[in-house]
mmCIF file of N, CA and C in Angstrom:
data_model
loop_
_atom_site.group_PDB
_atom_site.id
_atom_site.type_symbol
_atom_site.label_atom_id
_atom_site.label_comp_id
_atom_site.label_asym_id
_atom_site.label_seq_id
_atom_site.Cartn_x
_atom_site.Cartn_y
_atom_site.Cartn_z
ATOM 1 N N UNK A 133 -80.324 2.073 11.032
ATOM 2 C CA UNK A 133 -79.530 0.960 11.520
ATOM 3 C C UNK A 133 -78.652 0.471 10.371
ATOM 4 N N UNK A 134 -77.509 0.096 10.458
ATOM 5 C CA UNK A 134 -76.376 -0.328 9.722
ATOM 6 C C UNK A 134 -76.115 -2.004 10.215
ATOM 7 N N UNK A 135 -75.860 -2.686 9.261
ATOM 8 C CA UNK A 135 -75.529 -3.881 9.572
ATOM 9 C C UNK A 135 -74.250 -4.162 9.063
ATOM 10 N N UNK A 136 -73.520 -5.018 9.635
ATOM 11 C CA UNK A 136 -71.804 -5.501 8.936
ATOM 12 C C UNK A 136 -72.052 -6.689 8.362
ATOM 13 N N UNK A 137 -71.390 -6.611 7.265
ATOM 14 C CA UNK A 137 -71.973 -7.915 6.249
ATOM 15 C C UNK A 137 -70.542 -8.429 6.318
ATOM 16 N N UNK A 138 -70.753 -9.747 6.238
ATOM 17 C CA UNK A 138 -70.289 -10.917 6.398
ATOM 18 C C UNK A 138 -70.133 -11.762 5.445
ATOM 19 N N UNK A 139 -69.104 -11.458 3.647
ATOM 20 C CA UNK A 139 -69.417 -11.929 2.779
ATOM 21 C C UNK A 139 -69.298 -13.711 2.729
ATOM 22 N N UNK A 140 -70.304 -14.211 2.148
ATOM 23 C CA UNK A 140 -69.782 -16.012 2.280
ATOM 24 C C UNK A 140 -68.640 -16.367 1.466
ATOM 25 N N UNK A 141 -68.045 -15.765 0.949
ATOM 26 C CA UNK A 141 -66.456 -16.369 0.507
ATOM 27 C C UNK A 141 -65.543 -16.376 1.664
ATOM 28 N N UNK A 142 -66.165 -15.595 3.008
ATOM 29 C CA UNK A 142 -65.280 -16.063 4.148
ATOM 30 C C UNK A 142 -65.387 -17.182 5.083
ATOM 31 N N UNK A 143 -66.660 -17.691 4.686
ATOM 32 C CA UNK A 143 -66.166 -19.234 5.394
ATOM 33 C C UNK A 143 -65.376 -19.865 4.913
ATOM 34 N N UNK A 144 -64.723 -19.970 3.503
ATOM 35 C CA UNK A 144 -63.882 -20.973 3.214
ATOM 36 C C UNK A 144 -62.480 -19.990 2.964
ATOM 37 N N UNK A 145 -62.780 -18.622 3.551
ATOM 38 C CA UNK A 145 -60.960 -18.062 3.443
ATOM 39 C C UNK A 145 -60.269 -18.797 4.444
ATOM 40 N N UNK A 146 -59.073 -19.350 4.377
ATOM 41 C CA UNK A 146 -58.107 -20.108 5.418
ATOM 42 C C UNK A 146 -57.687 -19.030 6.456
ATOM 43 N N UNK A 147 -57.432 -17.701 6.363
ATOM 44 C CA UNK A 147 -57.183 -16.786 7.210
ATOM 45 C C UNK A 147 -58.459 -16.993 8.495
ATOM 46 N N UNK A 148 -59.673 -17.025 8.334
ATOM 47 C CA UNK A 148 -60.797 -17.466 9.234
ATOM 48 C C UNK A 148 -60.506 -18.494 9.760
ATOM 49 N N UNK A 149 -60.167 -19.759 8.819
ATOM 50 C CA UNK A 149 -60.335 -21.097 8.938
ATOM 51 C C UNK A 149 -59.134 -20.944 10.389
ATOM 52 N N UNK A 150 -57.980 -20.332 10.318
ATOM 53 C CA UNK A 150 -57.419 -20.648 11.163
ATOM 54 C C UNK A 150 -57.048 -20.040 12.240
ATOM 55 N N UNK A 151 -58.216 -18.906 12.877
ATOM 56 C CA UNK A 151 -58.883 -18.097 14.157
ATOM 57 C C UNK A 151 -58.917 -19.246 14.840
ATOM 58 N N UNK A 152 -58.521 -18.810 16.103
ATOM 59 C CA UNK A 152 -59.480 -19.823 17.438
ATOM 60 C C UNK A 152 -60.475 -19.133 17.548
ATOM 61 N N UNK A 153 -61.707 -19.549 17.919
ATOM 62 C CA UNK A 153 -62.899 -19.145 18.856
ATOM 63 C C UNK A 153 -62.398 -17.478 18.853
ATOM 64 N N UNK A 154 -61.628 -17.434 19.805
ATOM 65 C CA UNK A 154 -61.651 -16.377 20.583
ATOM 66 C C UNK A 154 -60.888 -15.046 19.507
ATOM 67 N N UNK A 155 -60.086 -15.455 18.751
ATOM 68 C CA UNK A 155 -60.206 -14.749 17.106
ATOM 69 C C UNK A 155 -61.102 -14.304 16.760
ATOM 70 N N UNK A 156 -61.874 -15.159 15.902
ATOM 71 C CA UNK A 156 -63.047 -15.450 15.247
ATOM 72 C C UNK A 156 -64.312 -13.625 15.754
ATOM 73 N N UNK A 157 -63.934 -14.732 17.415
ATOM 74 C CA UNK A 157 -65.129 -13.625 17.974
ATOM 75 C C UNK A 157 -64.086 -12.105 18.302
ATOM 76 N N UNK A 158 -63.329 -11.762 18.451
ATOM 77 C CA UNK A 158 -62.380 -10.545 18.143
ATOM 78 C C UNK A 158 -62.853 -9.618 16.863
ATOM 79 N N UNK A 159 -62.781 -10.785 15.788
ATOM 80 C CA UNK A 159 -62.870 -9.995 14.522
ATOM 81 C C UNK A 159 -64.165 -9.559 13.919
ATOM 82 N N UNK A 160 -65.324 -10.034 14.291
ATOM 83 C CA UNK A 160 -66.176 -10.274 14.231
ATOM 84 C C UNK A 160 -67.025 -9.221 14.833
ATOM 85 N N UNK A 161 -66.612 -9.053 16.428
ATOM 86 C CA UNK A 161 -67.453 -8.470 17.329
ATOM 87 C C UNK A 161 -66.541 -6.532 16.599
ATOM 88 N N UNK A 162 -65.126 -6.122 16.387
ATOM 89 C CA UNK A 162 -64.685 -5.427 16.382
ATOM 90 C C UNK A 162 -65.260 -4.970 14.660
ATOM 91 N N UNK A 163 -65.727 -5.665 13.857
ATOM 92 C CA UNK A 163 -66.510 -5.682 12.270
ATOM 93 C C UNK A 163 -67.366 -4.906 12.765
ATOM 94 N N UNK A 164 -68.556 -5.580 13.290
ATOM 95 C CA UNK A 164 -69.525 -5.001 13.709
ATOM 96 C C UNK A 164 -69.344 -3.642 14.229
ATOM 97 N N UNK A 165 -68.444 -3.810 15.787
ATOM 98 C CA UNK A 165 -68.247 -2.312 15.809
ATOM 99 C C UNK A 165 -67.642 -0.992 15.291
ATOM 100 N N UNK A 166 -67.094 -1.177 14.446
ATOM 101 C CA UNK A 166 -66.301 -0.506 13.165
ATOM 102 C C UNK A 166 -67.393 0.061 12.548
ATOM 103 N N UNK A 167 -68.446 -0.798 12.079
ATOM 104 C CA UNK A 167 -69.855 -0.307 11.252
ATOM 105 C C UNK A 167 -70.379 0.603 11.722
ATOM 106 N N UNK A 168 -70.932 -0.120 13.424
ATOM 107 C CA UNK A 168 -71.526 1.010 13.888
ATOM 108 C C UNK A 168 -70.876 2.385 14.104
ATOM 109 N N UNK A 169 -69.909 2.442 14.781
ATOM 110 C CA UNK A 169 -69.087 3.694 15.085
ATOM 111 C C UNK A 169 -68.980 4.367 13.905
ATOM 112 N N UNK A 170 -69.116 3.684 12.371
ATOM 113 C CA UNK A 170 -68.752 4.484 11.415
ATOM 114 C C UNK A 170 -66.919 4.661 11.253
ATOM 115 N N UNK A 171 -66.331 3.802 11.829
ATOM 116 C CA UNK A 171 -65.394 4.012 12.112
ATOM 117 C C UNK A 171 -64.270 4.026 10.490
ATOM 118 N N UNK A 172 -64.931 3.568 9.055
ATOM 119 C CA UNK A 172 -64.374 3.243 8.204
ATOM 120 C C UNK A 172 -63.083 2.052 8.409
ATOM 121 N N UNK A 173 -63.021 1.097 9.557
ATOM 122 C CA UNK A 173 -62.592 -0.060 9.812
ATOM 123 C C UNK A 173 -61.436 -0.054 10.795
ATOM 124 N N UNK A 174 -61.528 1.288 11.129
ATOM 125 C CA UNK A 174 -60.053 2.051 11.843
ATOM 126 C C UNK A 174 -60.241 1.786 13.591
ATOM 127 N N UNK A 175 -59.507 0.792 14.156
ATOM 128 C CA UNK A 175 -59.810 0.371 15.456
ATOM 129 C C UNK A 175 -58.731 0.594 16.066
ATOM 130 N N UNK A 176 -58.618 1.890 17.430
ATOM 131 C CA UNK A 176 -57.755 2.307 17.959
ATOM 132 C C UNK A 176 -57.541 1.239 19.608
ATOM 133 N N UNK A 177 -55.959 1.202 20.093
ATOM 134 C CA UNK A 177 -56.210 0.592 21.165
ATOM 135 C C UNK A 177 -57.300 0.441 22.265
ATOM 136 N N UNK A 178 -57.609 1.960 22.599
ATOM 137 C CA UNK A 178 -58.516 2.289 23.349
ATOM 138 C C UNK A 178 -60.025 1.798 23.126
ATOM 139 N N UNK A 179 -60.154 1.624 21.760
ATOM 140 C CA UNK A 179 -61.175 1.725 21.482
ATOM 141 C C UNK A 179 -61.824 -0.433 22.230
ATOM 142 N N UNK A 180 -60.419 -1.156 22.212
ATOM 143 C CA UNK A 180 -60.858 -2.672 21.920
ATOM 144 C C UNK A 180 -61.317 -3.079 23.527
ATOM 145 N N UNK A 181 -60.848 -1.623 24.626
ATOM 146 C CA UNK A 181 -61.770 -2.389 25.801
ATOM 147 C C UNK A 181 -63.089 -2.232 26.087
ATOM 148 N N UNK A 182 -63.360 -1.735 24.963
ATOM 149 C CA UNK A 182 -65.216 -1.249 25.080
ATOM 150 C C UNK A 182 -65.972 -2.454 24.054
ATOM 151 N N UNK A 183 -65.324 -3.000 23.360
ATOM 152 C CA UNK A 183 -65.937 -3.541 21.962
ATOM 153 C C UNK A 183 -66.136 -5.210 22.934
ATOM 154 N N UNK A 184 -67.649 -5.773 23.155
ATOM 155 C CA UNK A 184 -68.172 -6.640 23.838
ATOM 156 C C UNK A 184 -67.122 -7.938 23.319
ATOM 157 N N UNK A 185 -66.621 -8.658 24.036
ATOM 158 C CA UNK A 185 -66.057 -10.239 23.296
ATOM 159 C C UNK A 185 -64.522 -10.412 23.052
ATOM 160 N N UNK A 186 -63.435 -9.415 23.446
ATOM 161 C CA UNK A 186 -62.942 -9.048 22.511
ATOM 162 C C UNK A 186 -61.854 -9.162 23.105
ATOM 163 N N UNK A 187 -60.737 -9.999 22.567
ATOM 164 C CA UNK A 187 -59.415 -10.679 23.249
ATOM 165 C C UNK A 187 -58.225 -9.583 22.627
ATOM 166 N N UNK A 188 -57.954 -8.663 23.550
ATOM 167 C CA UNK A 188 -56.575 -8.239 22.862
ATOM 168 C C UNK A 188 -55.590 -8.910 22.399
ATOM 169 N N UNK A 189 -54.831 -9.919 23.562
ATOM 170 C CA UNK A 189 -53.919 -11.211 22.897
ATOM 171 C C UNK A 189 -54.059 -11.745 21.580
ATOM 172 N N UNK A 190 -55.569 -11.624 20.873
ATOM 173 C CA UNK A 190 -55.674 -11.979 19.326
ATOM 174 C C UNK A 190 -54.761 -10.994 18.476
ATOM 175 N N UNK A 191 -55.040 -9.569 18.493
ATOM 176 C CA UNK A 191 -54.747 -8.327 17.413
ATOM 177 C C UNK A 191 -53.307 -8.978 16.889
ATOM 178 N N UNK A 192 -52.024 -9.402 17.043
ATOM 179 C CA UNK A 192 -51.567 -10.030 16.598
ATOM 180 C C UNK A 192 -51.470 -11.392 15.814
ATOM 181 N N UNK A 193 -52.178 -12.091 16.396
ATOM 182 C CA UNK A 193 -52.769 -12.832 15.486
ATOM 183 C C UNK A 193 -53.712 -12.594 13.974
ATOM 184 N N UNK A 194 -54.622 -11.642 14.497
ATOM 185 C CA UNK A 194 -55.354 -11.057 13.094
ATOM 186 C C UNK A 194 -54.421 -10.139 12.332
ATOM 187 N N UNK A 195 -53.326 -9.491 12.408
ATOM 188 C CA UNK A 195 -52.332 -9.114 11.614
ATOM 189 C C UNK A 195 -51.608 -10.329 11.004
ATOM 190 N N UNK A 196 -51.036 -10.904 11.859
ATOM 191 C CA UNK A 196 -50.028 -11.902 11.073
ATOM 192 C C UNK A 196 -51.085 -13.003 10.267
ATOM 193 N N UNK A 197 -52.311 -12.852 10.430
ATOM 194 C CA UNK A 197 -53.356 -13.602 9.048
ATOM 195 C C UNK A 197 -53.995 -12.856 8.635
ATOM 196 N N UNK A 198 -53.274 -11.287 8.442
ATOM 197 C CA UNK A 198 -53.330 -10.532 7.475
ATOM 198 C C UNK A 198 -54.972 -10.463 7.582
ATOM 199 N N UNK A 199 -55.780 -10.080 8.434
ATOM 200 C CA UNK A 199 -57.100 -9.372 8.564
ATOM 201 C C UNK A 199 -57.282 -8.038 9.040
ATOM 202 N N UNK A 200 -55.949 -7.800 9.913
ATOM 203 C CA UNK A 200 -55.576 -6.269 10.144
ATOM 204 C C UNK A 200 -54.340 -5.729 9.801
ATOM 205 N N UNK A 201 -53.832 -4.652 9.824
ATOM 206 C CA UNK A 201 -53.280 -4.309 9.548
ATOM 207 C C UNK A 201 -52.982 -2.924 10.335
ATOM 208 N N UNK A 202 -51.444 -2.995 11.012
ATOM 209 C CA UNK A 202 -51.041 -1.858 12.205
ATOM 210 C C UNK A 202 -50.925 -0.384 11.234
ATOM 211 N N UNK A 203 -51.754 0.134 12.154
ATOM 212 C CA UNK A 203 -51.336 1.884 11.597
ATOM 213 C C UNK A 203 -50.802 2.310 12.005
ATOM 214 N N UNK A 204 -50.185 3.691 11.465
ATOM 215 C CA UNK A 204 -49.287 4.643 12.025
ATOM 216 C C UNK A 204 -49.882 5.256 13.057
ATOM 217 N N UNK A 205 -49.218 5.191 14.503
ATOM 218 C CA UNK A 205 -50.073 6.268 14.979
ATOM 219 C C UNK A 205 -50.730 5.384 15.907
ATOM 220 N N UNK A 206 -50.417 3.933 16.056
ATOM 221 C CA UNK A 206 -51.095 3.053 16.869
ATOM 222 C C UNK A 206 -52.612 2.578 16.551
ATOM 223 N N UNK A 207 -53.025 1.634 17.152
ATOM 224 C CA UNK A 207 -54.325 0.942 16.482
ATOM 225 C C UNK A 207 -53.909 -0.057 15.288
ATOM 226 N N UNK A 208 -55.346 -0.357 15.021
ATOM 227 C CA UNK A 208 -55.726 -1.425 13.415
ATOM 228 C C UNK A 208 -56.215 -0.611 12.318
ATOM 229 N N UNK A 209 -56.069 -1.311 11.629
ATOM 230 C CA UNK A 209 -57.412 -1.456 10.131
ATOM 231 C C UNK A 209 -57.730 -2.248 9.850
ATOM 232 N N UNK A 210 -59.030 -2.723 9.882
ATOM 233 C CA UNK A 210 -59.413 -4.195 9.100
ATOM 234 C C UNK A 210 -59.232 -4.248 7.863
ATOM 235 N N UNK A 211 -58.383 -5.270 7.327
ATOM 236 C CA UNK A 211 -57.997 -5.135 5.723
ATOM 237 C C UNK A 211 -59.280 -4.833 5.384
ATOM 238 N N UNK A 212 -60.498 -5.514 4.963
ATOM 239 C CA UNK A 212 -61.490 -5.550 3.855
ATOM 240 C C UNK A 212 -62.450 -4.817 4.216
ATOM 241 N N UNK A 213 -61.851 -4.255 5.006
ATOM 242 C CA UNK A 213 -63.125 -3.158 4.900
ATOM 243 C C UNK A 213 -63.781 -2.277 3.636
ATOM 244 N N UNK A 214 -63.563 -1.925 3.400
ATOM 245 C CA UNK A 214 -63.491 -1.089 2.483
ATOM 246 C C UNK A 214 -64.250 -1.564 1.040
ATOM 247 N N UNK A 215 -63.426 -2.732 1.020
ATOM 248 C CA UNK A 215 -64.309 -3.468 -0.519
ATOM 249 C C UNK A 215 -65.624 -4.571 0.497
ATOM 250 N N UNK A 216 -65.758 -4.263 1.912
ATOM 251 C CA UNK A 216 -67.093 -5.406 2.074
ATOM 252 C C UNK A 216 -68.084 -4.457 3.332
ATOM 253 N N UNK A 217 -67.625 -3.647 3.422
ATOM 254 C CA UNK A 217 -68.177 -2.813 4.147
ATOM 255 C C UNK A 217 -69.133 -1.447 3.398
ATOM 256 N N UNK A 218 -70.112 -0.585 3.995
ATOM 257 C CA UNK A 218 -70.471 0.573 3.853
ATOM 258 C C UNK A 218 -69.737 1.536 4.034
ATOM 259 N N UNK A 219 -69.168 1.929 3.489
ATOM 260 C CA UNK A 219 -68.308 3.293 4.348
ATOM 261 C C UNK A 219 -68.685 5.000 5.189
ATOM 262 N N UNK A 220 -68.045 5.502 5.880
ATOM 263 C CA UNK A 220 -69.335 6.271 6.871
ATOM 264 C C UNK A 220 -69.734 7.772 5.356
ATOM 265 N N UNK A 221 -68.394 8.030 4.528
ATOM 266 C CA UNK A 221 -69.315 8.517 3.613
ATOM 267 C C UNK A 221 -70.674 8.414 2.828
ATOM 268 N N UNK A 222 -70.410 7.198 2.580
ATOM 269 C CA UNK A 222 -71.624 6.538 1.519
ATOM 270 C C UNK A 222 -72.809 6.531 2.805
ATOM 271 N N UNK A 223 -72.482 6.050 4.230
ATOM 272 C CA UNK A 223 -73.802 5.858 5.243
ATOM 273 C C UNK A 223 -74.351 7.611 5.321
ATOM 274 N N UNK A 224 -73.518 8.773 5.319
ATOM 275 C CA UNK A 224 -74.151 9.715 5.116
ATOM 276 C C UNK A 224 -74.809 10.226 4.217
ATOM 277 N N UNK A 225 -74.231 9.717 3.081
ATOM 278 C CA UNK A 225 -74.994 10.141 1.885
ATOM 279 C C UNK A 225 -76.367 9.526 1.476
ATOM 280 N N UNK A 226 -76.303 8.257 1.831
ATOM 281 C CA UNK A 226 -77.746 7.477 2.044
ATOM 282 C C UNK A 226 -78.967 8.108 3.191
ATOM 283 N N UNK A 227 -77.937 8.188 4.179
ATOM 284 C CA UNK A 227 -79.036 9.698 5.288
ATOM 285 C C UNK A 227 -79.467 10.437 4.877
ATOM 286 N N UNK A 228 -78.857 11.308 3.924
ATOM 287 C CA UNK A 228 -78.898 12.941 3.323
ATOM 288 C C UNK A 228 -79.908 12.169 2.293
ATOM 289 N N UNK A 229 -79.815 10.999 1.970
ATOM 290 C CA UNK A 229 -80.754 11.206 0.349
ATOM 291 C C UNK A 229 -82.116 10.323 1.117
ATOM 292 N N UNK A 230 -82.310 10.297 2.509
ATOM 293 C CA UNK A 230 -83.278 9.241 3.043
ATOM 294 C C UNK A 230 -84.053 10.839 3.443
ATOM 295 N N UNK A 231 -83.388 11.490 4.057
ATOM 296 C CA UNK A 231 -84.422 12.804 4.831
ATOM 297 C C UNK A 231 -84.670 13.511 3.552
ATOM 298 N N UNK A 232 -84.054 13.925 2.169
ATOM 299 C CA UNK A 232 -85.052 14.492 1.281
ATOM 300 C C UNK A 232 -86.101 13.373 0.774
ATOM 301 N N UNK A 233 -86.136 12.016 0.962
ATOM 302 C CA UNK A 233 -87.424 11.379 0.151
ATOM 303 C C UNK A 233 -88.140 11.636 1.098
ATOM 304 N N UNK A 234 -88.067 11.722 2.945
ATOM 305 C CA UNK A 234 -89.312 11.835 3.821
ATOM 306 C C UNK A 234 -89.789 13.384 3.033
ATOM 307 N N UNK A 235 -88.880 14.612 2.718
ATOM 308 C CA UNK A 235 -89.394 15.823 2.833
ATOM 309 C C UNK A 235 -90.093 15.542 1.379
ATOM 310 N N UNK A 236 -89.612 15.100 0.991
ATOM 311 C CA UNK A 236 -90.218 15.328 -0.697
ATOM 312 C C UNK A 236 -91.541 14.543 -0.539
ATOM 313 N N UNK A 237 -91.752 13.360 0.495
ATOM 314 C CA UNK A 237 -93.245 12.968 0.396
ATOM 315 C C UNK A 237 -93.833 13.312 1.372
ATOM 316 N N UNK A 238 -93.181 14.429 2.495
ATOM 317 C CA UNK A 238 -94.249 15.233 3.159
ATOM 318 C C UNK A 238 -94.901 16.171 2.135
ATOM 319 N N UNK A 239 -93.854 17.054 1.519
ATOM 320 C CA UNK A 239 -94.565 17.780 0.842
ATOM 321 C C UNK A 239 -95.774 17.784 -0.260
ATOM 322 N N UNK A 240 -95.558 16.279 -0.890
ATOM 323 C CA UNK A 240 -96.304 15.556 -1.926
ATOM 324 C C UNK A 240 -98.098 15.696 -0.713
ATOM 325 N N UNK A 241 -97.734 14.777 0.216
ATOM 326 C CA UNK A 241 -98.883 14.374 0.992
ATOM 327 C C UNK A 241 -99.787 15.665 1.324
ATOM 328 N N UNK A 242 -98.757 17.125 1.826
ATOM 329 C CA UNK A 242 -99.481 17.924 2.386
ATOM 330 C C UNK A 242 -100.184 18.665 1.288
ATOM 331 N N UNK A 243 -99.132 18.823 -0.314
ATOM 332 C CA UNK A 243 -99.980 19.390 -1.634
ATOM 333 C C UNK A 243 -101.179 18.301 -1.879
ATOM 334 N N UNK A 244 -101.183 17.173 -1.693
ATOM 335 C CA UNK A 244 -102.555 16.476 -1.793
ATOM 336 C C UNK A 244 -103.448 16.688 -1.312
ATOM 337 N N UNK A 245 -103.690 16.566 0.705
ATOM 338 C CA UNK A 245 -104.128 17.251 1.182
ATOM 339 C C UNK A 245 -105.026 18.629 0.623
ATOM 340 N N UNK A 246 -104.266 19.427 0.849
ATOM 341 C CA UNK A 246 -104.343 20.734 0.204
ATOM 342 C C UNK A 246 -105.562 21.184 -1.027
ATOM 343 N N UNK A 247 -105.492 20.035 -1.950
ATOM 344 C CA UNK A 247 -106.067 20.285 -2.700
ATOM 345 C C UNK A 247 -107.487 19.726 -3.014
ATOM 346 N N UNK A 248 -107.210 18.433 -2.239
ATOM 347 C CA UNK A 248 -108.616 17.838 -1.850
ATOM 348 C C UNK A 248 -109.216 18.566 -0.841
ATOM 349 N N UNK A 249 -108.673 18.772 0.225
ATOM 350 C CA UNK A 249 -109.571 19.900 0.606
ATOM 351 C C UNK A 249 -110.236 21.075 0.162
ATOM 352 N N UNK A 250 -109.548 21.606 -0.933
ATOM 353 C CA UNK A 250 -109.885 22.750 -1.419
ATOM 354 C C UNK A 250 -111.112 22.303 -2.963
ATOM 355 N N UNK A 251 -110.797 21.146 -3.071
ATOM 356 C CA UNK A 251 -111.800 20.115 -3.772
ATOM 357 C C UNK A 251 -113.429 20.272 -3.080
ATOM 358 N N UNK A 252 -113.163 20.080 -2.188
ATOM 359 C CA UNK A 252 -114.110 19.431 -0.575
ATOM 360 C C UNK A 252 -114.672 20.559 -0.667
ATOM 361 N N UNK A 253 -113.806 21.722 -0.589
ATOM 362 C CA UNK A 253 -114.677 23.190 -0.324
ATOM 363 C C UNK A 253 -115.513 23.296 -1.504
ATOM 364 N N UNK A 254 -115.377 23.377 -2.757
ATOM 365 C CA UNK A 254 -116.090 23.777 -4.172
ATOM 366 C C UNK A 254 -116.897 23.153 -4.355
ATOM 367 N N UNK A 255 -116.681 21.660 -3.597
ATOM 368 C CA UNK A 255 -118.130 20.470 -4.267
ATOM 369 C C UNK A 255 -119.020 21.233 -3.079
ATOM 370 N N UNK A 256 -118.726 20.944 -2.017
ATOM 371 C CA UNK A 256 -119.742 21.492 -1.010
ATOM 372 C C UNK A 256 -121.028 22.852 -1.558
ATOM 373 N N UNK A 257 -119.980 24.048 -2.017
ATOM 374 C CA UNK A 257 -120.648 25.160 -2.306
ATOM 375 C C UNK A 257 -121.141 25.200 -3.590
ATOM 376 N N UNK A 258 -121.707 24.047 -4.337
ATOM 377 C CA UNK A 258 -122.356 24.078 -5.286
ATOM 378 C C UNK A 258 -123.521 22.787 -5.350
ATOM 379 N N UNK A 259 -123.212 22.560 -3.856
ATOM 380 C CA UNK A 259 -123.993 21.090 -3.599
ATOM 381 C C UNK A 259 -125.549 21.490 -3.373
ATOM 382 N N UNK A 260 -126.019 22.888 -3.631
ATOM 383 C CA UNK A 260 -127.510 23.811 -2.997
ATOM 384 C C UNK A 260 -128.445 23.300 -4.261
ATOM 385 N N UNK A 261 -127.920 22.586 -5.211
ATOM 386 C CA UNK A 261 -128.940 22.319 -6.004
ATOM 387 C C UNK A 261 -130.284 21.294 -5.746
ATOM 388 N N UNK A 262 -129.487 20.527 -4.773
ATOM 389 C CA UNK A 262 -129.747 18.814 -4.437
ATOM 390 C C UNK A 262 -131.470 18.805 -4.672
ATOM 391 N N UNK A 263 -131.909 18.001 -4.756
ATOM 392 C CA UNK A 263 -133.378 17.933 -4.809
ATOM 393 C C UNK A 263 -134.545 18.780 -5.677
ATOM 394 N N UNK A 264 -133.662 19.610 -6.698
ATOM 395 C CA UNK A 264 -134.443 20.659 -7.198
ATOM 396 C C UNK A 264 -134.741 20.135 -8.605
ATOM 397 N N UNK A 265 -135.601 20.747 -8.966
ATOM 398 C CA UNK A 265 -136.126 20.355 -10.655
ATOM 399 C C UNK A 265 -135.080 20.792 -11.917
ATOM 400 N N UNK A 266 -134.552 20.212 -12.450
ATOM 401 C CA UNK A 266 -133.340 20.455 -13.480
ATOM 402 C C UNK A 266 -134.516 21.250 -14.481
ATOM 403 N N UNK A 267 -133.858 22.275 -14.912
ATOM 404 C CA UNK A 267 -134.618 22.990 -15.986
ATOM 405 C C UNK A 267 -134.054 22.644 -17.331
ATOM 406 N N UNK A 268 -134.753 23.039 -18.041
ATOM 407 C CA UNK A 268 -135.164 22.799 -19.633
ATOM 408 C C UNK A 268 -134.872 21.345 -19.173
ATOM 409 N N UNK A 269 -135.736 20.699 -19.055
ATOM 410 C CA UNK A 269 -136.382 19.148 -19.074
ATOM 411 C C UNK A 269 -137.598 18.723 -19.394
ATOM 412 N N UNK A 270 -138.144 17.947 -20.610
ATOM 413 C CA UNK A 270 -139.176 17.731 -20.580
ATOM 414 C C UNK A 270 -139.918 16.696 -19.455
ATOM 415 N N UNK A 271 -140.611 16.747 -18.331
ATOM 416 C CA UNK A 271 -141.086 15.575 -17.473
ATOM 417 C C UNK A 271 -142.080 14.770 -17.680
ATOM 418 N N UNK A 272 -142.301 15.258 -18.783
ATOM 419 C CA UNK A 272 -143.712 14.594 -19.296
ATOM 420 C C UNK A 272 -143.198 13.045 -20.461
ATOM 421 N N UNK A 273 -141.916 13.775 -20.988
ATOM 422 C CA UNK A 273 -141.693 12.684 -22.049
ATOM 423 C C UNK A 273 -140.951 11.517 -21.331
ATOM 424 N N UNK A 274 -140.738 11.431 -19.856
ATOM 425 C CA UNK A 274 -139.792 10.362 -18.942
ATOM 426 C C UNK A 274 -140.756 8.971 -18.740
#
């Protein structure tokens, strides 16, 4: 799971300060979905009638207070992405380095395993002594 962070120097940016509601929740709800999609902040027309909350009539507004920015080619970019976001490289590379620590401590667990069992086997087959008289012992001097 990926979360969109929300740095606190943006409650007091004036670009926020001066969203309506229905801004606010535009930029906000389309943050979030940017994260998830992995989208690296890149929000195509198509993409804003799926994204829950989400007032097209704003996207001009969040350009002209400079929170997006029109691409070539149609669609947005959320300016800050980039310096406040994860990006979908770095989210893969955190994947790729999350499934070798599971493999690297399966393998740890199953060489443990492994060897305690093979522990388990050797104590067992030398366990025939139990109850017997230890030699060269004097029993008399105890």
């Amino acid at each position: 799971m990926t979360d969109a962070r929300f740095p606190e120097r943006w409650l007091n940016d004036g670009r926020f300060r001066r969203l309506s509601d229905k801004g606010y929740r535009t930029y906000v709800n389309t943050l979030a979905w940017a994260v998830a999609n992995r989208s690296d902040g890149k929000i195509s027309d198509e993409d804003l009638q799926f994204i829950p909350d989400v007032s097209v009539d704003e996207a001009a507004r969040l350009v002209e207070l400079r929170l997006w920015q029109v691409r070539r080619g149609g669609g947005w970019q959320i300016v800050d992405y980039k310096a406040t976001q994860t990006s979908r490289d770095q989210l893969e590379g955190l994947e790729r380095r999350r499934e070798l620590d599971r493999k690297r401590s399966k393998d740890y667990r199953d060489r443990k395993r492994d060897v305690t069992a093979s522990r388990d086997e050797s104590h067992e087959e030398s366990r025939d002594d139990i109850g017997q008289d230890r030699t060269g012992q004097d029993r008399t001097s105890l």
